[in-house]
mmCIF file of C-alpha atoms and ligand atoms in Angstrom:
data_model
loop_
_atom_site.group_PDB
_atom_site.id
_atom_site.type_symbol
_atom_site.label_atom_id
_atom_site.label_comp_id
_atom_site.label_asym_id
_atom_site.label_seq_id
_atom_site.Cartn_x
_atom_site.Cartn_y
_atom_site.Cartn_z
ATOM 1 C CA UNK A 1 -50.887 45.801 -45.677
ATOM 2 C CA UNK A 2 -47.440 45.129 -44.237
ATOM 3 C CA UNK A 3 -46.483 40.934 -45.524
ATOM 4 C CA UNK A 4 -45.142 39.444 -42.317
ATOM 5 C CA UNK A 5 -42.038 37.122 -42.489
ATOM 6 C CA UNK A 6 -39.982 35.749 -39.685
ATOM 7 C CA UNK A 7 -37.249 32.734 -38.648
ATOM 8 C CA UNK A 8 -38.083 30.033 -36.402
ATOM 9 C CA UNK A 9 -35.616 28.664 -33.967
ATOM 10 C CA UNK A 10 -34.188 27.550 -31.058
ATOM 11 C CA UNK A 11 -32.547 29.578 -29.290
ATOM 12 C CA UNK A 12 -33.414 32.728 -32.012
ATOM 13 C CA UNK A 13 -32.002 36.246 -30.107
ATOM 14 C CA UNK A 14 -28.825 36.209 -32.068
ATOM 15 C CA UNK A 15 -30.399 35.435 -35.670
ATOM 16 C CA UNK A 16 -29.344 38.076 -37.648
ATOM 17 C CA UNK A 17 -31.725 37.193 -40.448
ATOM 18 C CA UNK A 18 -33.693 40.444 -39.895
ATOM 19 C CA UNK A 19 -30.993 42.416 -39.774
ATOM 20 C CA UNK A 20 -30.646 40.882 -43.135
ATOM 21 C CA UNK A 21 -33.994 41.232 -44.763
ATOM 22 C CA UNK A 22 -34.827 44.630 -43.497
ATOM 23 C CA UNK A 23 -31.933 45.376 -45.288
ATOM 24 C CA UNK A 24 -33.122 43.327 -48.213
ATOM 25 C CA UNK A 25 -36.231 45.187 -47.783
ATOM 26 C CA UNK A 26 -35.178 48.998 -47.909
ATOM 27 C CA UNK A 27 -33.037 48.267 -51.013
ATOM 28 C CA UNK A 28 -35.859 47.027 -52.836
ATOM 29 C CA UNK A 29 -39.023 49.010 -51.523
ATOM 30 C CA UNK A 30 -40.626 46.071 -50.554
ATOM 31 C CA UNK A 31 -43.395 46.878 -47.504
ATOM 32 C CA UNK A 32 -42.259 43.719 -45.335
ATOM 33 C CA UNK A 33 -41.883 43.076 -41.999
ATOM 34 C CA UNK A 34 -39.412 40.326 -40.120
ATOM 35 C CA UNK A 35 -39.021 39.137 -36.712
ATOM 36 C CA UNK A 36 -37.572 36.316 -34.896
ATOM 37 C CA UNK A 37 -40.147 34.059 -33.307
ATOM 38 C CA UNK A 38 -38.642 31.946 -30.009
ATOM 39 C CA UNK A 39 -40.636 28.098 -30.400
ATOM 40 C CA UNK A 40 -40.219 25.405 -27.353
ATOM 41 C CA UNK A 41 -39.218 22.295 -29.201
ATOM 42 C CA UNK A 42 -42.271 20.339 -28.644
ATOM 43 C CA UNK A 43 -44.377 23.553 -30.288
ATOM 44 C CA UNK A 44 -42.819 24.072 -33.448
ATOM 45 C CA UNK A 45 -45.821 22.628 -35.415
ATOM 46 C CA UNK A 46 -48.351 24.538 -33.717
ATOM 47 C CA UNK A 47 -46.474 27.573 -33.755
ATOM 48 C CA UNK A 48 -45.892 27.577 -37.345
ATOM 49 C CA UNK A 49 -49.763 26.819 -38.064
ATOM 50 C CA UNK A 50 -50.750 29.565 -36.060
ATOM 51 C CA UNK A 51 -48.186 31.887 -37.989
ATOM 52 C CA UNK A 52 -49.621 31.283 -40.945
ATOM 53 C CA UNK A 53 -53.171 31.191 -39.925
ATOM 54 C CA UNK A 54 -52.744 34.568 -38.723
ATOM 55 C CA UNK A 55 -52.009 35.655 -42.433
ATOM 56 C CA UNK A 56 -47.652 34.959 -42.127
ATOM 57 C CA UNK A 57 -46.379 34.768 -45.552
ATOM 58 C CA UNK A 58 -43.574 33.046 -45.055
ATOM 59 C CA UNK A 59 -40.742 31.254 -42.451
ATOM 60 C CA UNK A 60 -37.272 30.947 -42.540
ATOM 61 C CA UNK A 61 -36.305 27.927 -40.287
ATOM 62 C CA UNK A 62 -33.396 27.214 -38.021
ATOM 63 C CA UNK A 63 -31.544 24.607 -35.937
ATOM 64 C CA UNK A 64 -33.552 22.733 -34.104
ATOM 65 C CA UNK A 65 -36.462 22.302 -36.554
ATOM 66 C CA UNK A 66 -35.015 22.225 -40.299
ATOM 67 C CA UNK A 67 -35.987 18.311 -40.564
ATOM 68 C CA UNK A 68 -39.325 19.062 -38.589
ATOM 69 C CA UNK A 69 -40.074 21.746 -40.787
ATOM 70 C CA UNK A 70 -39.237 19.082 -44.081
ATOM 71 C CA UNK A 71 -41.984 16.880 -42.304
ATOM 72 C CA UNK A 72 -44.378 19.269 -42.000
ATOM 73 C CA UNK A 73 -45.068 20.698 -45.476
ATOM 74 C CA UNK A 74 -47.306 19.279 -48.498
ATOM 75 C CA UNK A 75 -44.399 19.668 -51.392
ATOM 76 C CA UNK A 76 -40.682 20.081 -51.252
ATOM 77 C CA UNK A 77 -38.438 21.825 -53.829
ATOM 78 C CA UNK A 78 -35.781 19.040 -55.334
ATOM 79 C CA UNK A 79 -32.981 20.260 -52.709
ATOM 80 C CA UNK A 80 -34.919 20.131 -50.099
ATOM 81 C CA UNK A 81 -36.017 17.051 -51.126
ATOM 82 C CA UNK A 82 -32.234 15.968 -51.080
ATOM 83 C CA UNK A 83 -31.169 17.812 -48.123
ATOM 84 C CA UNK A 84 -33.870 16.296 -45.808
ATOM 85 C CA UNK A 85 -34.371 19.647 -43.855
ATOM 86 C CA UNK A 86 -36.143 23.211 -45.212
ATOM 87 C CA UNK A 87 -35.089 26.024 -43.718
ATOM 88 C CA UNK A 88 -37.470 28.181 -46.259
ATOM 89 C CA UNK A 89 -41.670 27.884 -45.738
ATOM 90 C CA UNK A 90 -43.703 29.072 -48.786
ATOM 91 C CA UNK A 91 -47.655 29.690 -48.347
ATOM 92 C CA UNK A 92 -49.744 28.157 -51.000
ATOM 93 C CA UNK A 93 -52.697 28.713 -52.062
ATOM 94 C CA UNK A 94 -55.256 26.504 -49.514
ATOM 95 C CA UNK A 95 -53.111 27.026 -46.240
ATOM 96 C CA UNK A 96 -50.901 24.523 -48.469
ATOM 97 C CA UNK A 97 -46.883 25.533 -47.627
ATOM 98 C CA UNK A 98 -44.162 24.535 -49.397
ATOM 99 C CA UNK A 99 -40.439 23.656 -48.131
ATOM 100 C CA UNK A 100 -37.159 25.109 -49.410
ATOM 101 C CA UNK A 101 -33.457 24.260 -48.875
ATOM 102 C CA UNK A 102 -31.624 27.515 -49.800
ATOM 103 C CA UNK A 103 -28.336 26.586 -48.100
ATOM 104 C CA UNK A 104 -26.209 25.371 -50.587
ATOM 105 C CA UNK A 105 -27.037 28.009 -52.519
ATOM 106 C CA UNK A 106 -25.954 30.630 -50.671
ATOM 107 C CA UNK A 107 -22.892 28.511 -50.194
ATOM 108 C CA UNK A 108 -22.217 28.055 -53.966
ATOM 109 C CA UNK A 109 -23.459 31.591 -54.658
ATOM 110 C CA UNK A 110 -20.860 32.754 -52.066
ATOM 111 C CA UNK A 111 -18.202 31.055 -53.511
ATOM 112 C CA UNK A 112 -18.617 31.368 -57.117
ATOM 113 C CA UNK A 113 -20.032 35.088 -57.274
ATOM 114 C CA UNK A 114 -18.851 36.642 -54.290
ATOM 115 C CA UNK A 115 -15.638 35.177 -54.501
ATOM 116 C CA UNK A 116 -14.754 34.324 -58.153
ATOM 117 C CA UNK A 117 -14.146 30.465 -57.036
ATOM 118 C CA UNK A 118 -14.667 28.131 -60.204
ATOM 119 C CA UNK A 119 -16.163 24.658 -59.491
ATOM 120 C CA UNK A 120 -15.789 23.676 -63.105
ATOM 121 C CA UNK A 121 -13.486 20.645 -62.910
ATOM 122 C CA UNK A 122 -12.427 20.836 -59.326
ATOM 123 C CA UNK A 123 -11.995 18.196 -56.652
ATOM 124 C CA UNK A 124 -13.869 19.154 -53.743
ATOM 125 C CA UNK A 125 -13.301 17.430 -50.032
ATOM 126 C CA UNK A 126 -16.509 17.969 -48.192
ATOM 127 C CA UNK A 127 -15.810 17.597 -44.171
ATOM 128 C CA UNK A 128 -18.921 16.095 -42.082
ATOM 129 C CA UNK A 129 -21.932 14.084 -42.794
ATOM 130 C CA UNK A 130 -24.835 16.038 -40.649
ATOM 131 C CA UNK A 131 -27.403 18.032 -41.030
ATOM 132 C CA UNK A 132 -25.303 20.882 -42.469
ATOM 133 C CA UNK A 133 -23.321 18.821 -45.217
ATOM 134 C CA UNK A 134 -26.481 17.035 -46.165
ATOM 135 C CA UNK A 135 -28.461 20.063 -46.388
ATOM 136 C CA UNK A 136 -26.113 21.659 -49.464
ATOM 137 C CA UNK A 137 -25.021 18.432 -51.039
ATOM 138 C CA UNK A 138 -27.394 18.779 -54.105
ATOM 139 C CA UNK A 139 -26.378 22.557 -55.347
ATOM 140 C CA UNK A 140 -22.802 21.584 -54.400
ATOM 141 C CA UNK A 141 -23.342 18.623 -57.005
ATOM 142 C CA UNK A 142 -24.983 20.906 -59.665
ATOM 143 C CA UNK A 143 -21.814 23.649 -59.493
ATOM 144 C CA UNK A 144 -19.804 21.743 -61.987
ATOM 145 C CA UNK A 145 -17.679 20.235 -59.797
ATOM 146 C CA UNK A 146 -15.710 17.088 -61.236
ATOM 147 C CA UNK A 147 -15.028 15.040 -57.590
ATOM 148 C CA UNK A 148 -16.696 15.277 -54.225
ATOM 149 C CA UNK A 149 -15.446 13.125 -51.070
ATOM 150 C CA UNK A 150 -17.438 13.383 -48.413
ATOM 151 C CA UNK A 151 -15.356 12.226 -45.256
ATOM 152 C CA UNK A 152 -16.596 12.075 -42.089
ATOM 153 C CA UNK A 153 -15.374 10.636 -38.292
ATOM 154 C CA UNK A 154 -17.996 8.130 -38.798
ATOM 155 C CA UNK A 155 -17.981 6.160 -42.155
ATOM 156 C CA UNK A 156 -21.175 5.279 -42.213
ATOM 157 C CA UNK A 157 -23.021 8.557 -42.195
ATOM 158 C CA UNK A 158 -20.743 9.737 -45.305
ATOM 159 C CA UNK A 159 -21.024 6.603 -47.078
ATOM 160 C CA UNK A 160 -24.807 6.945 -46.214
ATOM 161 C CA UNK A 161 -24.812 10.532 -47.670
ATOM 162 C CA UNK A 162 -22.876 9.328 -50.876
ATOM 163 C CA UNK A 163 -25.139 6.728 -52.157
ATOM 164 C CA UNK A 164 -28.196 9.331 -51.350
ATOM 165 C CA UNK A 165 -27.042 11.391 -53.775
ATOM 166 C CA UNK A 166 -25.808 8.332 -56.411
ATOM 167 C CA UNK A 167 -28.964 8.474 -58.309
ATOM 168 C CA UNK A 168 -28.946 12.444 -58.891
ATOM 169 C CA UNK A 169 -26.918 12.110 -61.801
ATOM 170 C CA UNK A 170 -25.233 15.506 -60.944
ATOM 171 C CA UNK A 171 -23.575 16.278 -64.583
ATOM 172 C CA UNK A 172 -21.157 13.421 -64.280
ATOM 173 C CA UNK A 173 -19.276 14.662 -61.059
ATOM 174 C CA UNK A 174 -17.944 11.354 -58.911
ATOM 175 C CA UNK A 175 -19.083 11.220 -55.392
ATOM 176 C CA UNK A 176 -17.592 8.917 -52.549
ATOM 177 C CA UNK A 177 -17.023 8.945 -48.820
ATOM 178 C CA UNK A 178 -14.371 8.188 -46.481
ATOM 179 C CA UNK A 179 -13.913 8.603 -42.806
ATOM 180 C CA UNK A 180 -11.604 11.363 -41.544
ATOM 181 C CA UNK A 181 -8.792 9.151 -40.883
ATOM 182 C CA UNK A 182 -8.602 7.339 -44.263
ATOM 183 C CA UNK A 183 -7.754 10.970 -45.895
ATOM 184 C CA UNK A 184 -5.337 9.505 -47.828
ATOM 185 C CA UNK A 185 -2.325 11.707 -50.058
ATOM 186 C CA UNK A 186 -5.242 13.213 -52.534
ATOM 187 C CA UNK A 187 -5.331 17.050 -52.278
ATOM 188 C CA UNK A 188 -8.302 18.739 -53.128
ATOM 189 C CA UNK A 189 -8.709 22.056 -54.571
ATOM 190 C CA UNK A 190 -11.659 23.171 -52.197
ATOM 191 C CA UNK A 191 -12.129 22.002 -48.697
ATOM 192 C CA UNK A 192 -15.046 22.820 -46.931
ATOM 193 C CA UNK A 193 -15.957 22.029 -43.514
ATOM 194 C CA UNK A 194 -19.257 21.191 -42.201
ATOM 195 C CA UNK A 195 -18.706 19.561 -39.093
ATOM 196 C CA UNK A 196 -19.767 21.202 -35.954
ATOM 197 C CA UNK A 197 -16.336 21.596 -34.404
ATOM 198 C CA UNK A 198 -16.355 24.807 -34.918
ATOM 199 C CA UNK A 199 -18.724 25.393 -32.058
ATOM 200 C CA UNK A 200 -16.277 24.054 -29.426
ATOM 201 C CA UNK A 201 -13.290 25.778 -31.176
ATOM 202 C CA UNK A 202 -11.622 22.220 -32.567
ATOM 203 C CA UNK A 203 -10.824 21.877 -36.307
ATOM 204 C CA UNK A 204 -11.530 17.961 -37.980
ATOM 205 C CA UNK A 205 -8.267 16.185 -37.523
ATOM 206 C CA UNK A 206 -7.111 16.306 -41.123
ATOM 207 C CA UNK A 207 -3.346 16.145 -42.396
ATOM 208 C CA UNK A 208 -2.702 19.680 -44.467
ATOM 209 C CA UNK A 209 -1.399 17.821 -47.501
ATOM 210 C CA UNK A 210 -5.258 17.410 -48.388
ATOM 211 C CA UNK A 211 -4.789 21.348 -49.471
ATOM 212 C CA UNK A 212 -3.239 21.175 -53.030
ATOM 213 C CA UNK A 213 -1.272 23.991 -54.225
ATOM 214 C CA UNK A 214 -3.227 27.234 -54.194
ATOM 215 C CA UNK A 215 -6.583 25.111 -52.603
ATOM 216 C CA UNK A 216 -9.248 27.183 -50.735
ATOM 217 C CA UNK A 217 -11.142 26.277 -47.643
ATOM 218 C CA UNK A 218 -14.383 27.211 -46.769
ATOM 219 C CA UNK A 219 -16.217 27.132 -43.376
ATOM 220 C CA UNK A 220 -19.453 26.817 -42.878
ATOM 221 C CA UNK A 221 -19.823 28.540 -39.791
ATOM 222 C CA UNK A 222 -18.813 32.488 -39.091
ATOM 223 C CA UNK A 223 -17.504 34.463 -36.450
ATOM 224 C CA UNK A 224 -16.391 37.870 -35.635
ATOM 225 C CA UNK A 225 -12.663 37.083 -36.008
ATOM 226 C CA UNK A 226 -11.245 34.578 -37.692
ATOM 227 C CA UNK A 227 -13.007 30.889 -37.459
ATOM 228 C CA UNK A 228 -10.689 27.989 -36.253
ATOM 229 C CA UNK A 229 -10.986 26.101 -39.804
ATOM 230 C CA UNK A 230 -10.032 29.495 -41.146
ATOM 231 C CA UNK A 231 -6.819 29.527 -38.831
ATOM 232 C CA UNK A 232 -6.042 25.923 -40.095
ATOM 233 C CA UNK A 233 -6.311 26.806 -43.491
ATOM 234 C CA UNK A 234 -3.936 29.901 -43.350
ATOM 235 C CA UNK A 235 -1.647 28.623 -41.282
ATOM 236 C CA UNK A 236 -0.836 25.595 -43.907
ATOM 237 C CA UNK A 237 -1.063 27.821 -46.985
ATOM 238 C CA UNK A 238 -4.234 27.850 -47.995
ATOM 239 C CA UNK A 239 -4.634 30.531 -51.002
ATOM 240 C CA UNK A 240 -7.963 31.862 -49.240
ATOM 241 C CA UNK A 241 -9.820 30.747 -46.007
ATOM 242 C CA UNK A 242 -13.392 31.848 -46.258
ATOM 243 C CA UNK A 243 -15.882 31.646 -43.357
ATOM 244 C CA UNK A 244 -20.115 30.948 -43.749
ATOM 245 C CA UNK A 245 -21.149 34.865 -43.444
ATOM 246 C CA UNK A 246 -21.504 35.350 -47.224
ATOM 247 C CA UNK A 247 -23.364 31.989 -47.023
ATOM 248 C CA UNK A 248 -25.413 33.265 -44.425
ATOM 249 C CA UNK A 249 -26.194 35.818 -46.582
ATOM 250 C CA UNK A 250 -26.788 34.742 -50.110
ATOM 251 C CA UNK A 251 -29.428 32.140 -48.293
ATOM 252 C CA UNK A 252 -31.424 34.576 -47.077
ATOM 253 C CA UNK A 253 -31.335 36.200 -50.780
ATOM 254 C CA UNK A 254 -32.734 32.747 -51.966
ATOM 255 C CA UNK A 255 -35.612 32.714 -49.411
ATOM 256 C CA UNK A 256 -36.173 36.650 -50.459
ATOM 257 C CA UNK A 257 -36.504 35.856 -54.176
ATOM 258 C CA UNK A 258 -38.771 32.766 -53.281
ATOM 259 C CA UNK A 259 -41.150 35.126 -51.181
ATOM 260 C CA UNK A 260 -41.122 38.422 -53.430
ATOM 261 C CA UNK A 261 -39.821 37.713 -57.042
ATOM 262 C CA UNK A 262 -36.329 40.242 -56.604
ATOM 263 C CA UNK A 263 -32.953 39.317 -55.927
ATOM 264 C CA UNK A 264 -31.497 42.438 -53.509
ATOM 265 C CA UNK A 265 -28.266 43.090 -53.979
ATOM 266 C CA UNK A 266 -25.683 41.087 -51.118
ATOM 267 C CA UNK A 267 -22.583 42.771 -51.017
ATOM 268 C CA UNK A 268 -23.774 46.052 -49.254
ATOM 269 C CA UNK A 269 -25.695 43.499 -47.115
ATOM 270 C CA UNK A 270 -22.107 41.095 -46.326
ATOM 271 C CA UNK A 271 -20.361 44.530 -45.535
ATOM 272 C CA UNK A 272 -22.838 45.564 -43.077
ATOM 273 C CA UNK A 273 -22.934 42.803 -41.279
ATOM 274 C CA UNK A 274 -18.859 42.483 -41.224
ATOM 275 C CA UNK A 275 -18.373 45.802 -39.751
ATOM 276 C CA UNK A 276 -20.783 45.593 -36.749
HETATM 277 P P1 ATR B 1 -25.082 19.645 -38.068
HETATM 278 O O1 ATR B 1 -26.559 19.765 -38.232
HETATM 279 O O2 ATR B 1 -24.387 20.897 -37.594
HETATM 280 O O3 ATR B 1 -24.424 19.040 -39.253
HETATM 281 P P2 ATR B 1 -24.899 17.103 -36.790
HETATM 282 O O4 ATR B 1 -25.955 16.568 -37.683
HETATM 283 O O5 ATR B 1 -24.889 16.734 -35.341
HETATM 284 O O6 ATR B 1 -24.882 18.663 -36.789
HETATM 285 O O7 ATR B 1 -23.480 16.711 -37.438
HETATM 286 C C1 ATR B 1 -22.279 17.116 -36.851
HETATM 287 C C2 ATR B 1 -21.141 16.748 -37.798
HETATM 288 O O8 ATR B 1 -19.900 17.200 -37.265
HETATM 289 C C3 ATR B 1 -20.995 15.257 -38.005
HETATM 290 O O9 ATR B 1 -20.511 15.009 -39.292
HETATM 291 C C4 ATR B 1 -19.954 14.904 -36.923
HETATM 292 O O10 ATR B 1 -19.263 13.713 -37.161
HETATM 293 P P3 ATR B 1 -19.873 12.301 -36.674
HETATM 294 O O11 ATR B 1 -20.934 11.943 -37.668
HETATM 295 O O12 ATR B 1 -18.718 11.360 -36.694
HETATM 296 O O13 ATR B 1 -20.409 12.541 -35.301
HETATM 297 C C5 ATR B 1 -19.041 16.076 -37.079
HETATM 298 N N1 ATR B 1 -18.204 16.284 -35.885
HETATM 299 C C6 ATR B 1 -18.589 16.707 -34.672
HETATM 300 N N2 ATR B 1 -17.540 16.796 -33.837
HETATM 301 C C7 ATR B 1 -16.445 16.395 -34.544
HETATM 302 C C8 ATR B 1 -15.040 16.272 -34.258
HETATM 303 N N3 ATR B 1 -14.554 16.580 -33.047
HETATM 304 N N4 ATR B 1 -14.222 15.869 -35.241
HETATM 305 C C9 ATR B 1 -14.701 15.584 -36.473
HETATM 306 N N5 ATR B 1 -16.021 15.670 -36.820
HETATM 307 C C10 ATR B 1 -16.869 16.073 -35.866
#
């Protein structure tokens, strides 16, 4: 019998996660099925129970309900433990379901394998304190990294985030926060952003002498032409500006593997999805 999988959101009609995992699935033979299932905000719960009832095998989850979803399951993987929010549901045995965080894998996996960027010993400047820098603070932390700032418009929220992660012990790398506009002369050798200004076509307000010679950036977010935190980074000599569709899809690789034991192969997958 066909397994059935799908992603949870709202709004859902321009998920392109299965686009992504029907590719997935054809590369590996796997007999899957994936659709996108539209949930009013208040019926996320119920929605997801009935998924799964009806013999689902497993959920990818999306803005609004990544920290519902985290509240809703019986056992939580370490990073999604740390990143507050799942965005990957895992049937158990006993209608039991387990939440995922495969975000900041699929950012680290995008950096270091699609793109040959070495954390080992780097300072990293990590913009934003939400949802989305929470949610891949923990594989960020386990990359080898030697330095992560976290700096966010508010202080609080990425001092918050900085003593969350304190006790992880994340191979000796040295975490603290600032806000935005204490950036001070440091340059960093990575800068990613995960603020949401993206959305409204801003970029943080950030001097470019964080960049260091030959630095990268890294957004978050994707679009069909360049991103506007991929414009800043360019235009003040960043060595490569990178936007969040690799991310987008070495998550969904995670969540595959979780489900069905393979890893498909991503670059054929990152291609596709660049040329439509
Ligand atoms: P998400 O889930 O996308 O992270 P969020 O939890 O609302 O969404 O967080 C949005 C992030 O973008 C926050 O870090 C926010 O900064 P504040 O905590 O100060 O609100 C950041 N952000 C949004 N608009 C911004 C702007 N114009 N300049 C800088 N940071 C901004």
């Amino acid at each position: 019998m066909t397994d059935r999988y799908a992603v949870i959101g709202h709004p859902i009609a321009h998920s392109k996660s299965p686009l992504i995992h029907a590719a997935f699935a054809r590369q590996t033979g796997q007999d899957l099925e994936y659709t996108r299932i539209l949930s009013a905000p208040d019926a996320f719960v119920d929605t997801v129970r009935c998924f799964f009832g009806d013999g689902g095998q497993g959920l990818n989850v999306t803005v609004p309900f990544k920290e519902a979803a985290w509240r809703l399951v019986d056992e939580h993987s370490p990073r999604a433990a740390t990143a507050g929010a799942v965005n990957t549901l895992i049937r158990l045995p006993g209608q039991r379901l387990r939440g995922d965080n495969t975000d900041g894998v699929g950012l680290v996996r995008d950096l270091a394998g699609n793109h040959g960027f070495d954390f080992a010993g780097r300072r990293v400047l990590l913009l934003g304190a939400g949802g989305a820098a929470r949610g891949v603070l923990r594989p960020l932390l386990e990359s080898g990294l030697a330095e992560l700032l976290i700096a966010n418009r508010t202080l609080d929220k990425a001092a918050a985030l900085a003593a969350a992660v304190a006790d992880l012990d994340p191979g000796g790398a040295t975490v603290h926060a600032c806000g935005l506009a204490d950036l001070g002369p440091v340059a960093f050798d990575l800068i990613i952003n995960a603020t949401s200004t993206g959305l409204t076509g801003a970029v943080p307000a950030i001097a470019p002498s964080v960049l260091a010679p030959g630095a990268w950036t890294y957004d978050m977010i994707y679009a069909d032409s360049p991103t506007p935190f991929c414009r800043w980074g360019l235009s003040h000599g960043a060595a490569r500006a990178i936007d969040g569709l690799g991310m987008l899809v070495e998550q969904a690789a995670e969540s595959f593997f979780l489900w069905r034991g393979m890893r498909p192969e991503t670059a054929a997958v990152i291609d596709l999805l660049r040329r439509r």
